[in-house]
Structure formats: C-alpha cells, structure tokens
PDB file of C-alpha atoms in Angstrom:
ATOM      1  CA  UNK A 305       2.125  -6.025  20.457  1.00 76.00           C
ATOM      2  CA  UNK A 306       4.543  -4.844  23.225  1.00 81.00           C
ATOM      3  CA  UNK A 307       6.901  -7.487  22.612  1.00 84.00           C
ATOM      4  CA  UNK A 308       7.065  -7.028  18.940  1.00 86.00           C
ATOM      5  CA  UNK A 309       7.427  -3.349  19.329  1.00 88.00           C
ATOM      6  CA  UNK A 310       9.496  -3.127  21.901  1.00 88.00           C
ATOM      7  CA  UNK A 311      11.830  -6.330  20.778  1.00 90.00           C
ATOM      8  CA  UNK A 312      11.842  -4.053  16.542  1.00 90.00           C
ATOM      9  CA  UNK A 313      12.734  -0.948  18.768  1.00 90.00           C
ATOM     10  CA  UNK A 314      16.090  -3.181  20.097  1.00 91.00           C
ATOM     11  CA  UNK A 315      16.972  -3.774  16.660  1.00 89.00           C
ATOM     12  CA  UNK A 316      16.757  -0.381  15.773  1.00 91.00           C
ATOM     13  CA  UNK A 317      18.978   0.656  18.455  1.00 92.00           C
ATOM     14  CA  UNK A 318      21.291  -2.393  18.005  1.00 90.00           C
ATOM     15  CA  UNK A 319      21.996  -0.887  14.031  1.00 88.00           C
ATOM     16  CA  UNK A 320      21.644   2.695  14.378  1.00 88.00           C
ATOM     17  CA  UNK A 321      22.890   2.949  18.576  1.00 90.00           C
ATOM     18  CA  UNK A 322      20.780   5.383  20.551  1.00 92.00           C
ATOM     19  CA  UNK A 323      18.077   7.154  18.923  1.00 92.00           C
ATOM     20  CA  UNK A 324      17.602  10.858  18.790  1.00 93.00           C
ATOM     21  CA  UNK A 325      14.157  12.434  19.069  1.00 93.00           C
ATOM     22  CA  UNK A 326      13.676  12.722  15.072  1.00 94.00           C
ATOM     23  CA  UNK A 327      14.277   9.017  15.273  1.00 93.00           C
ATOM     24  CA  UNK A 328      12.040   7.870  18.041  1.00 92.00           C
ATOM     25  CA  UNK A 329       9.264  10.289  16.254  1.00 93.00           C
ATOM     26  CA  UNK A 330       9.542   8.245  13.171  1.00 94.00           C
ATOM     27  CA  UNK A 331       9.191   5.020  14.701  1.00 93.00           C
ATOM     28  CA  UNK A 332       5.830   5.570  16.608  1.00 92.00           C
ATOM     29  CA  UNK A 333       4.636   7.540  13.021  1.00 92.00           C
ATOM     30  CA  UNK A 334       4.989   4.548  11.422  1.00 92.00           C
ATOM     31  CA  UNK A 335       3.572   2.557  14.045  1.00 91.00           C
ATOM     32  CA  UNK A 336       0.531   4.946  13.820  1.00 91.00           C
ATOM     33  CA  UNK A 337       0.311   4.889  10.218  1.00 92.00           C
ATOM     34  CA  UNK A 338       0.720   0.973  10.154  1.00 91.00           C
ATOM     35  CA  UNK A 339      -2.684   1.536  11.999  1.00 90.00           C
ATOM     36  CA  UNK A 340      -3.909   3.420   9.946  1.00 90.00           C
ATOM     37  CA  UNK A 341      -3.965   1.408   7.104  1.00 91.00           C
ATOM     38  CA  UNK A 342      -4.885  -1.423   8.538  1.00 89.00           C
ATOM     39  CA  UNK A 343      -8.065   0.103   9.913  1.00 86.00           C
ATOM     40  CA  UNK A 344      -8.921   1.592   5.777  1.00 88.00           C
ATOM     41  CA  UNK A 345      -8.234  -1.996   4.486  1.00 88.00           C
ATOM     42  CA  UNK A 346     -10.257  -3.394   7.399  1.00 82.00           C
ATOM     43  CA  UNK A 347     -13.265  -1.154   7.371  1.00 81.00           C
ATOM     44  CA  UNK A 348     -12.983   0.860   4.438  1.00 85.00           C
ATOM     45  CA  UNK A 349     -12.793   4.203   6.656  1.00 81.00           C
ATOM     46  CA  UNK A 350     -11.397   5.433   9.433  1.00 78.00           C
ATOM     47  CA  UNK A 351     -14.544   6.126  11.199  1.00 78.00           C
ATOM     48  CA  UNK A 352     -16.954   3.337  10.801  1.00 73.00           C
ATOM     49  CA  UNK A 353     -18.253   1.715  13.780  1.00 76.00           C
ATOM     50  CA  UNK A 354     -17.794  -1.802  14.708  1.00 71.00           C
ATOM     51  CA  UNK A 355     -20.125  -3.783  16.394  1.00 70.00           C
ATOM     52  CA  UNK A 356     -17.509  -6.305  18.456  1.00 65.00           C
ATOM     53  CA  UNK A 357     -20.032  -8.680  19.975  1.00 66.00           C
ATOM     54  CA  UNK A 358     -19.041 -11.406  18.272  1.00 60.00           C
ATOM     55  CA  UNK A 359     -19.675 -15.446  19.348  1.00 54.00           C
ATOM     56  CA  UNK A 360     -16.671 -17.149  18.689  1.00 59.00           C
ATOM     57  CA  UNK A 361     -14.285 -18.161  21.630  1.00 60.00           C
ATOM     58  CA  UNK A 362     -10.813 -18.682  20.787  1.00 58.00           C
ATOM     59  CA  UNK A 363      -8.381 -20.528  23.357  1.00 61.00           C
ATOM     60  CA  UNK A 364      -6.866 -19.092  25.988  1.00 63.00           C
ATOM     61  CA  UNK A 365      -3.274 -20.493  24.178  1.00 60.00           C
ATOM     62  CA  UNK A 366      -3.910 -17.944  21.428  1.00 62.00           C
ATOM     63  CA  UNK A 367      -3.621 -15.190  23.796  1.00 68.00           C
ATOM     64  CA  UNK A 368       0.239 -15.670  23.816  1.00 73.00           C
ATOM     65  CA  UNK A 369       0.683 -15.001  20.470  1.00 80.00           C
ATOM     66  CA  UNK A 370       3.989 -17.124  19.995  1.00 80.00           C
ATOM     67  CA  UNK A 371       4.222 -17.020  16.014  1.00 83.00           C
ATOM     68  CA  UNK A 372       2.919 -13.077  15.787  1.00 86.00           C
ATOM     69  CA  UNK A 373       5.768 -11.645  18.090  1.00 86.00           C
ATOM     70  CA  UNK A 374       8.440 -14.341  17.040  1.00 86.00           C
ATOM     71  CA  UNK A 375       7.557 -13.760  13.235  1.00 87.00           C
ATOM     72  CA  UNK A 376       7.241 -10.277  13.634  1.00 88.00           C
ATOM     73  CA  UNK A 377      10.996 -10.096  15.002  1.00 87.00           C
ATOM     74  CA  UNK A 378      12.554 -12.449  12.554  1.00 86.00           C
ATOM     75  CA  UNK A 379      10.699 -10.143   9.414  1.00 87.00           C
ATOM     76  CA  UNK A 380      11.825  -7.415  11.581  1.00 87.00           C
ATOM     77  CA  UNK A 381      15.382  -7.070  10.901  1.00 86.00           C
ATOM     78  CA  UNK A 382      14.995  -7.188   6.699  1.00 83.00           C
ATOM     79  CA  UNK A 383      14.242  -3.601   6.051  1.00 80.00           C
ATOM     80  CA  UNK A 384      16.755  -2.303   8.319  1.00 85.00           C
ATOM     81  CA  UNK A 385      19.212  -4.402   6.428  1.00 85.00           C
ATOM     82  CA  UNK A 386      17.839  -2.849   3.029  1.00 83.00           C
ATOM     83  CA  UNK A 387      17.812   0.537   4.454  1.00 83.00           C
ATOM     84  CA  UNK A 388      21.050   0.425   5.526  1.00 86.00           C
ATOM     85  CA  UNK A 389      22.721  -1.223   2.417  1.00 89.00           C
ATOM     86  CA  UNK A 390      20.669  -0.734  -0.638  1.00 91.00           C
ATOM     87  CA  UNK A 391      19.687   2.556  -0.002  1.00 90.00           C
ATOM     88  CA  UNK A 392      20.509   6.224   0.638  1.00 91.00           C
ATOM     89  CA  UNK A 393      17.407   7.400   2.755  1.00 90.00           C
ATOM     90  CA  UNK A 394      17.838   8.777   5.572  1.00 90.00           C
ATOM     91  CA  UNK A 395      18.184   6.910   9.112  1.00 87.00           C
ATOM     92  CA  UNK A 396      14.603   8.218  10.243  1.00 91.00           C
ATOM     93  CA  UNK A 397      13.256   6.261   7.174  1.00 90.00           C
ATOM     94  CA  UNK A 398      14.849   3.328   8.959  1.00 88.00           C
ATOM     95  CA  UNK A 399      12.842   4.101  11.763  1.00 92.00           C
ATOM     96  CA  UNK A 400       9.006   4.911   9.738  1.00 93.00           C
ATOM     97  CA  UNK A 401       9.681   1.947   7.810  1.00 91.00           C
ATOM     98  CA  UNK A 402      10.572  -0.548  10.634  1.00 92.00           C
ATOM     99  CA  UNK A 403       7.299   0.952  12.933  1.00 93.00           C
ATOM    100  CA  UNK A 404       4.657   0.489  10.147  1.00 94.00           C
ATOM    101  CA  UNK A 405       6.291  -3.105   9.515  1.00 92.00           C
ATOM    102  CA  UNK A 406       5.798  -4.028  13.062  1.00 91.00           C
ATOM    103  CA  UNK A 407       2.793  -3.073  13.475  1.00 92.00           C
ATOM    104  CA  UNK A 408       1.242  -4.185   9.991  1.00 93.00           C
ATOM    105  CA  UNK A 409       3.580  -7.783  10.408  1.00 92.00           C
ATOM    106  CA  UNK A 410       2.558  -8.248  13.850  1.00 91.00           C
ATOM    107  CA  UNK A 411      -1.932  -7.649  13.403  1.00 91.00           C
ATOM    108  CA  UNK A 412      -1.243 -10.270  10.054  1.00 92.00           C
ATOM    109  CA  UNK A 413       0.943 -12.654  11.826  1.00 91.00           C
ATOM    110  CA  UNK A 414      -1.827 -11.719  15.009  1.00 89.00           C
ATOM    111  CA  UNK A 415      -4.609 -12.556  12.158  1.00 88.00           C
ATOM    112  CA  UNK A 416      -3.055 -15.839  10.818  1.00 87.00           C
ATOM    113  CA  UNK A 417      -2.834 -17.139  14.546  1.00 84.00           C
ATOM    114  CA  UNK A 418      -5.917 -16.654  15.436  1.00 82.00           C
ATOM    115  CA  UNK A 419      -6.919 -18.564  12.132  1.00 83.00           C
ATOM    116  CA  UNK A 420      -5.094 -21.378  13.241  1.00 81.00           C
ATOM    117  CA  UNK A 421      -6.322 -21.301  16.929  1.00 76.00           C
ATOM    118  CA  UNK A 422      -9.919 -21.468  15.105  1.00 76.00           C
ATOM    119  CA  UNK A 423      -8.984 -25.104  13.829  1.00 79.00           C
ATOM    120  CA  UNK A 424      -7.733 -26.752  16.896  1.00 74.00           C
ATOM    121  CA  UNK A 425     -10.740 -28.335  18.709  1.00 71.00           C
ATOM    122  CA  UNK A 426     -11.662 -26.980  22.473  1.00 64.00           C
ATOM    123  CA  UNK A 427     -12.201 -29.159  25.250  1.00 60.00           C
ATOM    124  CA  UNK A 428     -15.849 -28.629  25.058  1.00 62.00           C
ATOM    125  CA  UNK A 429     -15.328 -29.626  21.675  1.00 60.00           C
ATOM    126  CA  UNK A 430     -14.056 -33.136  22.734  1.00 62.00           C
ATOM    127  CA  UNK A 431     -15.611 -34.028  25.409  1.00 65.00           C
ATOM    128  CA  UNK A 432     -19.016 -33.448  23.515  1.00 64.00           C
ATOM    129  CA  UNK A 433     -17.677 -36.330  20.922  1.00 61.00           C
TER     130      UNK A 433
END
C-alpha cells in the first residue's frame, strides 16, 4: 500500500506542484474514507469483529503485489485528469478523490491478486502429484 500511496501522492504533486496543508489533509481523508467503506461493504459495520484465523496459505510471490501497486498507479492518474479538465471543483477535491481511489483501487486490485495467487499450484501441491 506504500507504493501505491506514495507513487498517487507523486502524481498529485507532479499536476498540482507542492501541496499545501488543505491539500495533504484531503488526501489522507480520502485515504481514510476509502477505508472506511471498504470495511461497511466488507463487514457490514464498522465495528464487527473478525475472526482472522483462517487456513489458506497463499505464496510468498503474492506478497509483492506487482499488479495491485502497478494497476493502482496506471488507474491513478484518470481522476486527476477529470478533475483538472472536466471539472470546476476545487484542487483539494483532486486530492479526496485521488486518496479514496488509491486506497479502494489498490485493496481490489490487492483482492483480485490474491484470487489469482489462489489458482497457481504450490510446491507442496506438485510434489504431492
């Protein structure tokens, strides 16, 4: 998640040059709010408990997460665009907008990996055939 936030945060500062406090404000807001939804579609609530003792093993290759930080940063750089040119918000929309879509882009690009990681077989896996 570092890399995809701190690689969206580049981008911001690459269109809109060095952001003022407002700005930097909005960015992690819409980082935390990304989160926040998440979490409500996830669980339903914000405060349910989770039991994470789960018993699936996923490779130690998904733990790079190639196609959830490089997805996240190619998606990244639409809604600036939009922002910029097809509206008249404000630039600290720019920044809510591009935290909760690097957040919310990254966990579904993170979710869609690990999906993927689930169908390539382990070496236990072959060695067993």
């Amino acid at each position: 998640m570092r890399l995809a936030s701190w690689g969206a945060g580049a981008i911001l500062i690459d269109q809109y040059s060095t952001p003022t406090i407002v700005r930097i404000f909005s960015y992690i807001g819409g980082g935390l709010l990304g989160f926040g939804v998440l979490a409500l579609l996830a669980f339903g609530r914000l405060f349910a408990q989770q039991d994470p003792s789960g018993t699936s093993q996923l490779l130690v290759a998904s733990t790079i997460h190639l196609l959830a930080t490089g997805g996240n940063l190619l998606v990244a750089y639409l809604p600036i665009v939009a922002v910029r040119t097809y509206t008249s918000l404000p630039e600290a929309a720019g920044f809510l907008l591009l935290g909760f879509q690097a957040t919310v882009a990254y966990d579904l690009l993170l979710l869609g990996e690990t999906f993927v990681v689930r169908l390539v077989p382990t070496a236990e896996e072959e060695t067993a055939e």
